[in-house]
PDB file of C-alpha atoms in Angstrom:
ATOM      1  CA  ALA A   1     100.682 160.988  78.524  1.00 84.00           C
ATOM      2  CA  GLN A   2     101.319 157.274  78.621  1.00 88.00           C
ATOM      3  CA  SER A   3     104.670 155.709  79.366  1.00 93.00           C
ATOM      4  CA  VAL A   4     106.349 152.400  80.121  1.00 95.00           C
ATOM      5  CA  THR A   5     109.385 152.142  82.363  1.00 95.00           C
ATOM      6  CA  GLN A   6     111.734 149.192  82.516  1.00 95.00           C
ATOM      7  CA  LEU A   7     114.217 150.191  85.179  1.00 90.00           C
ATOM      8  CA  ASP A   8     116.634 147.318  84.676  1.00 93.00           C
ATOM      9  CA  SER A   9     118.575 147.548  81.433  1.00 93.00           C
ATOM     10  CA  GLN A  10     120.396 144.275  82.137  1.00 95.00           C
ATOM     11  CA  VAL A  11     119.644 141.344  84.417  1.00 97.00           C
ATOM     12  CA  PRO A  12     122.238 138.583  84.826  1.00 97.00           C
ATOM     13  CA  VAL A  13     120.984 135.371  86.433  1.00 97.00           C
ATOM     14  CA  PHE A  14     122.337 131.861  86.801  1.00 97.00           C
ATOM     15  CA  GLU A  15     120.704 128.981  84.991  1.00 97.00           C
ATOM     16  CA  GLU A  16     117.806 127.355  86.897  1.00 97.00           C
ATOM     17  CA  ALA A  17     117.446 130.402  89.156  1.00 98.00           C
ATOM     18  CA  PRO A  18     114.210 132.431  89.236  1.00 98.00           C
ATOM     19  CA  VAL A  19     114.011 135.810  87.537  1.00 98.00           C
ATOM     20  CA  GLU A  20     111.767 138.856  87.664  1.00 97.00           C
ATOM     21  CA  LEU A  21     111.862 141.585  85.037  1.00 98.00           C
ATOM     22  CA  ARG A  22     110.185 144.761  86.178  1.00 97.00           C
ATOM     23  CA  CYS A  23     107.763 146.913  84.223  1.00 98.00           C
ATOM     24  CA  ASN A  24     105.874 149.954  85.461  1.00 97.00           C
ATOM     25  CA  TYR A  25     103.469 151.961  83.393  1.00 96.00           C
ATOM     26  CA  SER A  26     101.643 155.250  83.519  1.00 94.00           C
ATOM     27  CA  SER A  27      98.256 155.863  81.928  1.00 91.00           C
ATOM     28  CA  SER A  28      95.098 157.776  82.795  1.00 88.00           C
ATOM     29  CA  VAL A  29      92.931 155.248  80.917  1.00 87.00           C
ATOM     30  CA  SER A  30      92.609 151.485  80.970  1.00 86.00           C
ATOM     31  CA  VAL A  31      95.332 149.685  79.080  1.00 89.00           C
ATOM     32  CA  TYR A  32      96.261 146.381  77.584  1.00 92.00           C
ATOM     33  CA  LEU A  33      99.730 145.203  78.596  1.00 94.00           C
ATOM     34  CA  PHE A  34     102.197 143.006  76.749  1.00 95.00           C
ATOM     35  CA  TRP A  35     105.577 141.386  77.105  1.00 96.00           C
ATOM     36  CA  TYR A  36     107.574 140.704  73.969  1.00 96.00           C
ATOM     37  CA  VAL A  37     110.857 138.821  73.641  1.00 96.00           C
ATOM     38  CA  GLN A  38     113.536 139.498  71.049  1.00 94.00           C
ATOM     39  CA  TYR A  39     116.174 136.852  70.445  1.00 92.00           C
ATOM     40  CA  PRO A  40     119.417 137.903  68.737  1.00 86.00           C
ATOM     41  CA  ASN A  41     118.911 138.838  65.087  1.00 80.00           C
ATOM     42  CA  GLN A  42     115.174 138.314  65.281  1.00 85.00           C
ATOM     43  CA  GLY A  43     112.034 140.411  65.528  1.00 88.00           C
ATOM     44  CA  LEU A  44     109.765 140.698  68.535  1.00 92.00           C
ATOM     45  CA  GLN A  45     107.673 137.712  69.599  1.00 92.00           C
ATOM     46  CA  LEU A  46     104.691 138.011  71.931  1.00 93.00           C
ATOM     47  CA  LEU A  47     105.287 136.243  75.250  1.00 95.00           C
ATOM     48  CA  LEU A  48     102.029 137.096  76.972  1.00 95.00           C
ATOM     49  CA  LYS A  49      99.326 139.708  77.222  1.00 93.00           C
ATOM     50  CA  TYR A  50      96.914 141.117  79.774  1.00 93.00           C
ATOM     51  CA  LEU A  51      93.600 142.225  78.329  1.00 89.00           C
ATOM     52  CA  SER A  52      91.202 141.835  81.274  1.00 86.00           C
ATOM     53  CA  GLY A  53      90.111 139.317  83.900  1.00 87.00           C
ATOM     54  CA  SER A  54      92.624 137.355  85.966  1.00 89.00           C
ATOM     55  CA  THR A  55      95.586 139.451  86.988  1.00 91.00           C
ATOM     56  CA  LEU A  56      97.981 136.507  86.660  1.00 96.00           C
ATOM     57  CA  VAL A  57      98.748 135.854  83.040  1.00 95.00           C
ATOM     58  CA  LYS A  58     100.607 132.822  81.766  1.00 96.00           C
ATOM     59  CA  GLY A  59     102.569 132.933  78.550  1.00 94.00           C
ATOM     60  CA  ILE A  60     104.839 130.816  76.436  1.00 93.00           C
ATOM     61  CA  ASN A  61     108.126 129.242  77.560  1.00 93.00           C
ATOM     62  CA  GLY A  62     107.054 129.097  81.216  1.00 96.00           C
ATOM     63  CA  PHE A  63     106.811 132.860  81.711  1.00 97.00           C
ATOM     64  CA  GLU A  64     104.048 134.567  83.650  1.00 97.00           C
ATOM     65  CA  ALA A  65     103.236 138.135  84.610  1.00 98.00           C
ATOM     66  CA  GLU A  66     101.030 139.766  87.199  1.00 96.00           C
ATOM     67  CA  PHE A  67      99.006 142.884  86.552  1.00 95.00           C
ATOM     68  CA  ASN A  68      98.905 145.139  89.605  1.00 95.00           C
ATOM     69  CA  LYS A  69      96.663 148.118  89.016  1.00 92.00           C
ATOM     70  CA  SER A  70      97.353 149.835  92.332  1.00 93.00           C
ATOM     71  CA  GLN A  71     101.098 149.721  91.749  1.00 94.00           C
ATOM     72  CA  THR A  72     100.752 150.221  87.984  1.00 95.00           C
ATOM     73  CA  SER A  73     103.081 147.309  87.401  1.00 96.00           C
ATOM     74  CA  PHE A  74     103.249 144.292  85.126  1.00 97.00           C
ATOM     75  CA  HIS A  75     106.326 142.347  86.187  1.00 98.00           C
ATOM     76  CA  LEU A  76     107.459 139.287  84.260  1.00 98.00           C
ATOM     77  CA  ARG A  77     108.584 136.175  86.125  1.00 98.00           C
ATOM     78  CA  LYS A  78     109.965 132.727  85.467  1.00 98.00           C
ATOM     79  CA  PRO A  79     110.674 130.253  88.293  1.00 97.00           C
ATOM     80  CA  SER A  80     113.660 128.609  86.579  1.00 97.00           C
ATOM     81  CA  VAL A  81     115.501 130.084  83.603  1.00 97.00           C
ATOM     82  CA  HIS A  82     117.432 128.317  80.870  1.00 97.00           C
ATOM     83  CA  ILE A  83     120.359 129.428  78.768  1.00 96.00           C
ATOM     84  CA  SER A  84     117.936 129.706  75.845  1.00 95.00           C
ATOM     85  CA  ASP A  85     116.023 132.462  77.672  1.00 97.00           C
ATOM     86  CA  THR A  86     118.909 134.835  77.030  1.00 97.00           C
ATOM     87  CA  ALA A  87     117.274 137.631  75.036  1.00 96.00           C
ATOM     88  CA  GLU A  88     115.905 141.143  75.285  1.00 95.00           C
ATOM     89  CA  TYR A  89     112.477 141.577  76.822  1.00 97.00           C
ATOM     90  CA  PHE A  90     110.148 144.479  76.094  1.00 96.00           C
ATOM     91  CA  CYS A  91     107.119 145.589  78.033  1.00 96.00           C
ATOM     92  CA  ALA A  92     104.464 147.492  76.082  1.00 94.00           C
ATOM     93  CA  LEU A  93     101.026 148.999  76.556  1.00 92.00           C
ATOM     94  CA  SER A  94      98.130 149.886  74.323  1.00 89.00           C
ATOM     95  CA  SER A  95      94.999 151.818  75.222  1.00 83.00           C
ATOM     96  CA  GLY A  96      92.999 150.091  72.528  1.00 74.00           C
ATOM     97  CA  THR A  97      94.345 151.845  69.503  1.00 74.00           C
ATOM     98  CA  TYR A  98      96.982 150.610  67.115  1.00 75.00           C
ATOM     99  CA  LYS A  99      99.619 152.610  69.011  1.00 80.00           C
ATOM    100  CA  TYR A 100     101.884 150.634  71.281  1.00 88.00           C
ATOM    101  CA  ILE A 101     104.110 152.354  73.823  1.00 90.00           C
ATOM    102  CA  PHE A 102     107.240 150.298  74.420  1.00 92.00           C
ATOM    103  CA  GLY A 103     109.751 150.329  77.235  1.00 93.00           C
ATOM    104  CA  THR A 104     113.480 150.524  76.589  1.00 92.00           C
ATOM    105  CA  GLY A 105     113.931 146.789  77.099  1.00 93.00           C
ATOM    106  CA  THR A 106     115.703 144.550  79.608  1.00 96.00           C
ATOM    107  CA  ARG A 107     118.518 142.324  78.466  1.00 96.00           C
ATOM    108  CA  LEU A 108     118.326 138.996  80.303  1.00 97.00           C
ATOM    109  CA  LYS A 109     121.653 137.156  80.409  1.00 97.00           C
ATOM    110  CA  VAL A 110     121.455 133.597  81.702  1.00 97.00           C
ATOM    111  CA  LEU A 111     124.782 132.322  82.995  1.00 96.00           C
ATOM    112  CA  ALA A 112     125.866 128.670  83.077  1.00 93.00           C
TER     113      ALA A 112
ATOM    114  CA  GLU B   1     106.188 131.765  53.821  1.00 60.00           C
ATOM    115  CA  THR B   2     104.395 132.459  57.052  1.00 75.00           C
ATOM    116  CA  GLY B   3     104.052 135.444  59.348  1.00 92.00           C
ATOM    117  CA  VAL B   4     105.848 138.662  58.513  1.00 95.00           C
ATOM    118  CA  THR B   5     108.944 138.621  56.325  1.00 95.00           C
ATOM    119  CA  GLN B   6     111.434 141.402  55.677  1.00 97.00           C
ATOM    120  CA  THR B   7     114.135 141.802  53.054  1.00 97.00           C
ATOM    121  CA  PRO B   8     116.982 142.409  53.034  1.00 97.00           C
ATOM    122  CA  ARG B   9     118.014 141.308  56.519  1.00 95.00           C
ATOM    123  CA  HIS B  10     121.150 143.439  56.407  1.00 96.00           C
ATOM    124  CA  LEU B  11     121.887 146.569  54.399  1.00 95.00           C
ATOM    125  CA  VAL B  12     124.943 148.802  54.253  1.00 95.00           C
ATOM    126  CA  MET B  13     124.590 152.014  52.305  1.00 92.00           C
ATOM    127  CA  GLY B  14     126.372 155.287  51.745  1.00 89.00           C
ATOM    128  CA  MET B  15     124.740 158.603  52.463  1.00 87.00           C
ATOM    129  CA  THR B  16     124.126 159.289  48.787  1.00 87.00           C
ATOM    130  CA  ASN B  17     122.562 155.910  47.971  1.00 88.00           C
ATOM    131  CA  LYS B  18     118.917 155.095  47.394  1.00 93.00           C
ATOM    132  CA  LYS B  19     117.623 151.778  48.675  1.00 95.00           C
ATOM    133  CA  SER B  20     114.328 150.193  49.697  1.00 97.00           C
ATOM    134  CA  LEU B  21     113.267 147.900  52.507  1.00 97.00           C
ATOM    135  CA  LYS B  22     110.494 145.412  51.839  1.00 98.00           C
ATOM    136  CA  CYS B  23     107.961 143.862  54.206  1.00 97.00           C
ATOM    137  CA  GLU B  24     105.360 141.240  53.394  1.00 97.00           C
ATOM    138  CA  GLN B  25     102.728 139.788  55.710  1.00 96.00           C
ATOM    139  CA  HIS B  26     101.007 136.453  55.107  1.00 94.00           C
ATOM    140  CA  LEU B  27      98.480 136.784  57.948  1.00 93.00           C
ATOM    141  CA  GLY B  28      95.561 138.440  56.188  1.00 91.00           C
ATOM    142  CA  HIS B  29      95.968 141.591  58.252  1.00 91.00           C
ATOM    143  CA  ASN B  30      94.907 145.033  57.124  1.00 89.00           C
ATOM    144  CA  ALA B  31      97.247 147.270  59.112  1.00 90.00           C
ATOM    145  CA  MET B  32     101.014 147.509  58.733  1.00 93.00           C
ATOM    146  CA  TYR B  33     103.660 149.437  60.643  1.00 93.00           C
ATOM    147  CA  TRP B  34     107.280 150.567  60.392  1.00 95.00           C
ATOM    148  CA  TYR B  35     109.280 150.874  63.608  1.00 95.00           C
ATOM    149  CA  LYS B  36     112.845 152.037  64.221  1.00 95.00           C
ATOM    150  CA  GLN B  37     114.802 150.251  66.939  1.00 93.00           C
ATOM    151  CA  SER B  38     117.940 151.991  68.183  1.00 90.00           C
ATOM    152  CA  ALA B  39     120.143 150.826  71.036  1.00 83.00           C
ATOM    153  CA  LYS B  40     118.939 151.805  74.509  1.00 78.00           C
ATOM    154  CA  LYS B  41     115.840 153.584  73.169  1.00 84.00           C
ATOM    155  CA  PRO B  42     112.217 152.459  73.041  1.00 85.00           C
ATOM    156  CA  LEU B  43     110.869 151.290  69.728  1.00 89.00           C
ATOM    157  CA  GLU B  44     109.841 154.312  67.694  1.00 91.00           C
ATOM    158  CA  LEU B  45     106.700 154.060  65.610  1.00 91.00           C
ATOM    159  CA  MET B  46     107.423 155.661  62.230  1.00 93.00           C
ATOM    160  CA  PHE B  47     104.469 154.981  59.949  1.00 92.00           C
ATOM    161  CA  VAL B  48     101.101 153.221  60.091  1.00 90.00           C
ATOM    162  CA  TYR B  49      98.970 152.073  57.182  1.00 89.00           C
ATOM    163  CA  ASN B  50      95.379 150.923  57.559  1.00 83.00           C
ATOM    164  CA  PHE B  51      93.744 149.418  54.500  1.00 77.00           C
ATOM    165  CA  LYS B  52      96.638 150.839  52.427  1.00 74.00           C
ATOM    166  CA  GLU B  53      96.020 154.384  53.680  1.00 77.00           C
ATOM    167  CA  GLN B  54      98.691 156.112  55.705  1.00 76.00           C
ATOM    168  CA  THR B  55      97.198 157.059  59.058  1.00 76.00           C
ATOM    169  CA  GLU B  56     100.308 157.953  60.987  1.00 75.00           C
ATOM    170  CA  ASN B  57     103.540 159.737  60.197  1.00 74.00           C
ATOM    171  CA  ASN B  58     105.369 160.227  63.442  1.00 74.00           C
ATOM    172  CA  SER B  59     107.386 163.300  62.436  1.00 84.00           C
ATOM    173  CA  VAL B  60     109.682 161.153  60.351  1.00 91.00           C
ATOM    174  CA  PRO B  61     112.219 162.979  58.137  1.00 92.00           C
ATOM    175  CA  SER B  62     111.373 163.052  54.458  1.00 92.00           C
ATOM    176  CA  ARG B  63     114.453 160.982  53.614  1.00 94.00           C
ATOM    177  CA  PHE B  64     112.246 158.050  54.692  1.00 95.00           C
ATOM    178  CA  SER B  65     109.375 157.463  52.276  1.00 94.00           C
ATOM    179  CA  PRO B  66     106.857 154.651  52.866  1.00 94.00           C
ATOM    180  CA  GLU B  67     104.756 152.920  50.247  1.00 94.00           C
ATOM    181  CA  CYS B  68     101.903 150.465  50.727  1.00 93.00           C
ATOM    182  CA  PRO B  69     100.672 149.162  47.360  1.00 93.00           C
ATOM    183  CA  ASN B  70      98.319 146.621  48.954  1.00 91.00           C
ATOM    184  CA  SER B  71      97.461 145.320  52.404  1.00 88.00           C
ATOM    185  CA  SER B  72     100.128 142.604  52.223  1.00 93.00           C
ATOM    186  CA  HIS B  73     103.149 144.657  51.201  1.00 96.00           C
ATOM    187  CA  LEU B  74     104.918 147.608  52.749  1.00 96.00           C
ATOM    188  CA  PHE B  75     108.057 149.363  51.555  1.00 97.00           C
ATOM    189  CA  LEU B  76     110.356 151.919  53.108  1.00 97.00           C
ATOM    190  CA  HIS B  77     112.289 153.909  50.514  1.00 97.00           C
ATOM    191  CA  LEU B  78     115.534 155.418  51.753  1.00 95.00           C
ATOM    192  CA  HIS B  79     117.568 158.256  50.271  1.00 93.00           C
ATOM    193  CA  THR B  80     120.354 160.548  51.464  1.00 93.00           C
ATOM    194  CA  LEU B  81     120.368 158.984  54.907  1.00 93.00           C
ATOM    195  CA  GLN B  82     122.570 160.053  57.789  1.00 93.00           C
ATOM    196  CA  PRO B  83     124.795 157.842  59.979  1.00 93.00           C
ATOM    197  CA  GLU B  84     122.365 158.360  62.897  1.00 93.00           C
ATOM    198  CA  ASP B  85     119.730 156.534  60.829  1.00 95.00           C
ATOM    199  CA  SER B  86     121.647 153.300  61.368  1.00 95.00           C
ATOM    200  CA  ALA B  87     119.293 151.022  63.310  1.00 95.00           C
ATOM    201  CA  LEU B  88     117.134 147.926  63.123  1.00 95.00           C
ATOM    202  CA  TYR B  89     113.969 148.640  61.133  1.00 97.00           C
ATOM    203  CA  LEU B  90     111.060 146.447  62.108  1.00 96.00           C
ATOM    204  CA  CYS B  91     107.855 145.863  60.218  1.00 96.00           C
ATOM    205  CA  ALA B  92     104.690 144.690  61.963  1.00 94.00           C
ATOM    206  CA  SER B  93     101.125 143.909  61.010  1.00 93.00           C
ATOM    207  CA  SER B  94      97.796 143.530  62.795  1.00 90.00           C
ATOM    208  CA  GLN B  95      94.100 143.434  62.240  1.00 87.00           C
ATOM    209  CA  ARG B  96      92.517 146.844  62.409  1.00 74.00           C
ATOM    210  CA  SER B  97      89.819 146.668  65.033  1.00 59.00           C
ATOM    211  CA  ALA B  98      87.403 149.241  66.320  1.00 57.00           C
ATOM    212  CA  PRO B  99      88.745 151.778  68.845  1.00 62.00           C
ATOM    213  CA  GLY B 100      88.972 150.190  72.262  1.00 61.00           C
ATOM    214  CA  GLY B 101      89.588 146.810  70.750  1.00 64.00           C
ATOM    215  CA  TYR B 102      92.695 144.749  70.877  1.00 70.00           C
ATOM    216  CA  ASN B 103      95.213 144.662  68.019  1.00 77.00           C
ATOM    217  CA  GLU B 104      98.012 142.170  68.503  1.00 83.00           C
ATOM    218  CA  GLN B 105     100.968 143.197  66.409  1.00 89.00           C
ATOM    219  CA  PHE B 106     103.095 140.555  64.716  1.00 91.00           C
ATOM    220  CA  PHE B 107     106.672 141.542  63.943  1.00 94.00           C
ATOM    221  CA  GLY B 108     109.079 140.636  61.209  1.00 95.00           C
ATOM    222  CA  PRO B 109     112.764 139.865  61.881  1.00 93.00           C
ATOM    223  CA  GLY B 110     113.903 143.340  60.903  1.00 95.00           C
ATOM    224  CA  THR B 111     116.447 144.866  58.552  1.00 96.00           C
ATOM    225  CA  ARG B 112     119.742 145.888  60.135  1.00 95.00           C
ATOM    226  CA  LEU B 113     120.672 149.125  58.374  1.00 96.00           C
ATOM    227  CA  THR B 114     124.140 150.658  58.518  1.00 95.00           C
ATOM    228  CA  VAL B 115     124.704 154.081  56.962  1.00 94.00           C
ATOM    229  CA  LEU B 116     128.323 154.934  56.266  1.00 92.00           C
TER     230      LEU B 116
END
C-alpha cells in the first residue's frame, strides 16, 4: 500500500528564516511526487512536482524540494520565508494513475 | 472564468435538506474529481469521472450522489446529511492520460459545508 507521511502538523518560523517541511512516502513502485499549498479559504495550488530527472526541483514562490529515493523523502524548503507564505502545505504522490495519495498537511505559520 | 470554479463557496444545511454543489472547469480537461477535506485528515477521494463516466466511488455513503452531465460540469447532490459530513468539499480536474502517465490535478476553491 502507498502512503504519505507529514510528521509536522504545525511549523512556526520567524519571517526571513529558512524552513523545511518534511514529507516521507512509502511505495513499492515508482511515483510522482507533489507539493501543494492551500491558502486560507482557497483550494490547493501546485507548488512543484517531481516526475523524473534532477532530484532537486524548483517551484513557485521560491520553494524547492529534493527527492531522495534511498530515504523515501521529498522535503520542501525555502531559504527565507515571508508572512505571505503562511498556509497549509500538502505532500502527495501518484503512481501514474489518477489517484493521488495526500498527506495530512503541515500548517506553516510565519511570525513577524 | 478560468480554472476550476465551485459554487456555492459556503453552505449551511439541516439534516433533512437537499442541496447540490456545483463544479465547472474551463481547462478542457476530461477527468473530474470530488474530494472531502476534514480537519487533521488527508484529503479523501470520493468520486472520479473520466469522459463523463464514473470510474471511482470510494465507498461513499449514498447520501452523496454525484452527477457529471458533460466533461466541464460536475455536481454533488446532498440529502439527509449528518453533522460529521461537515467539511470542505473540493473539486478537481485533469487530463486523462494513459496509465503510467502524469495527470496534474487542478483544484477549485472548495465549498465549506456545515450540517446542523
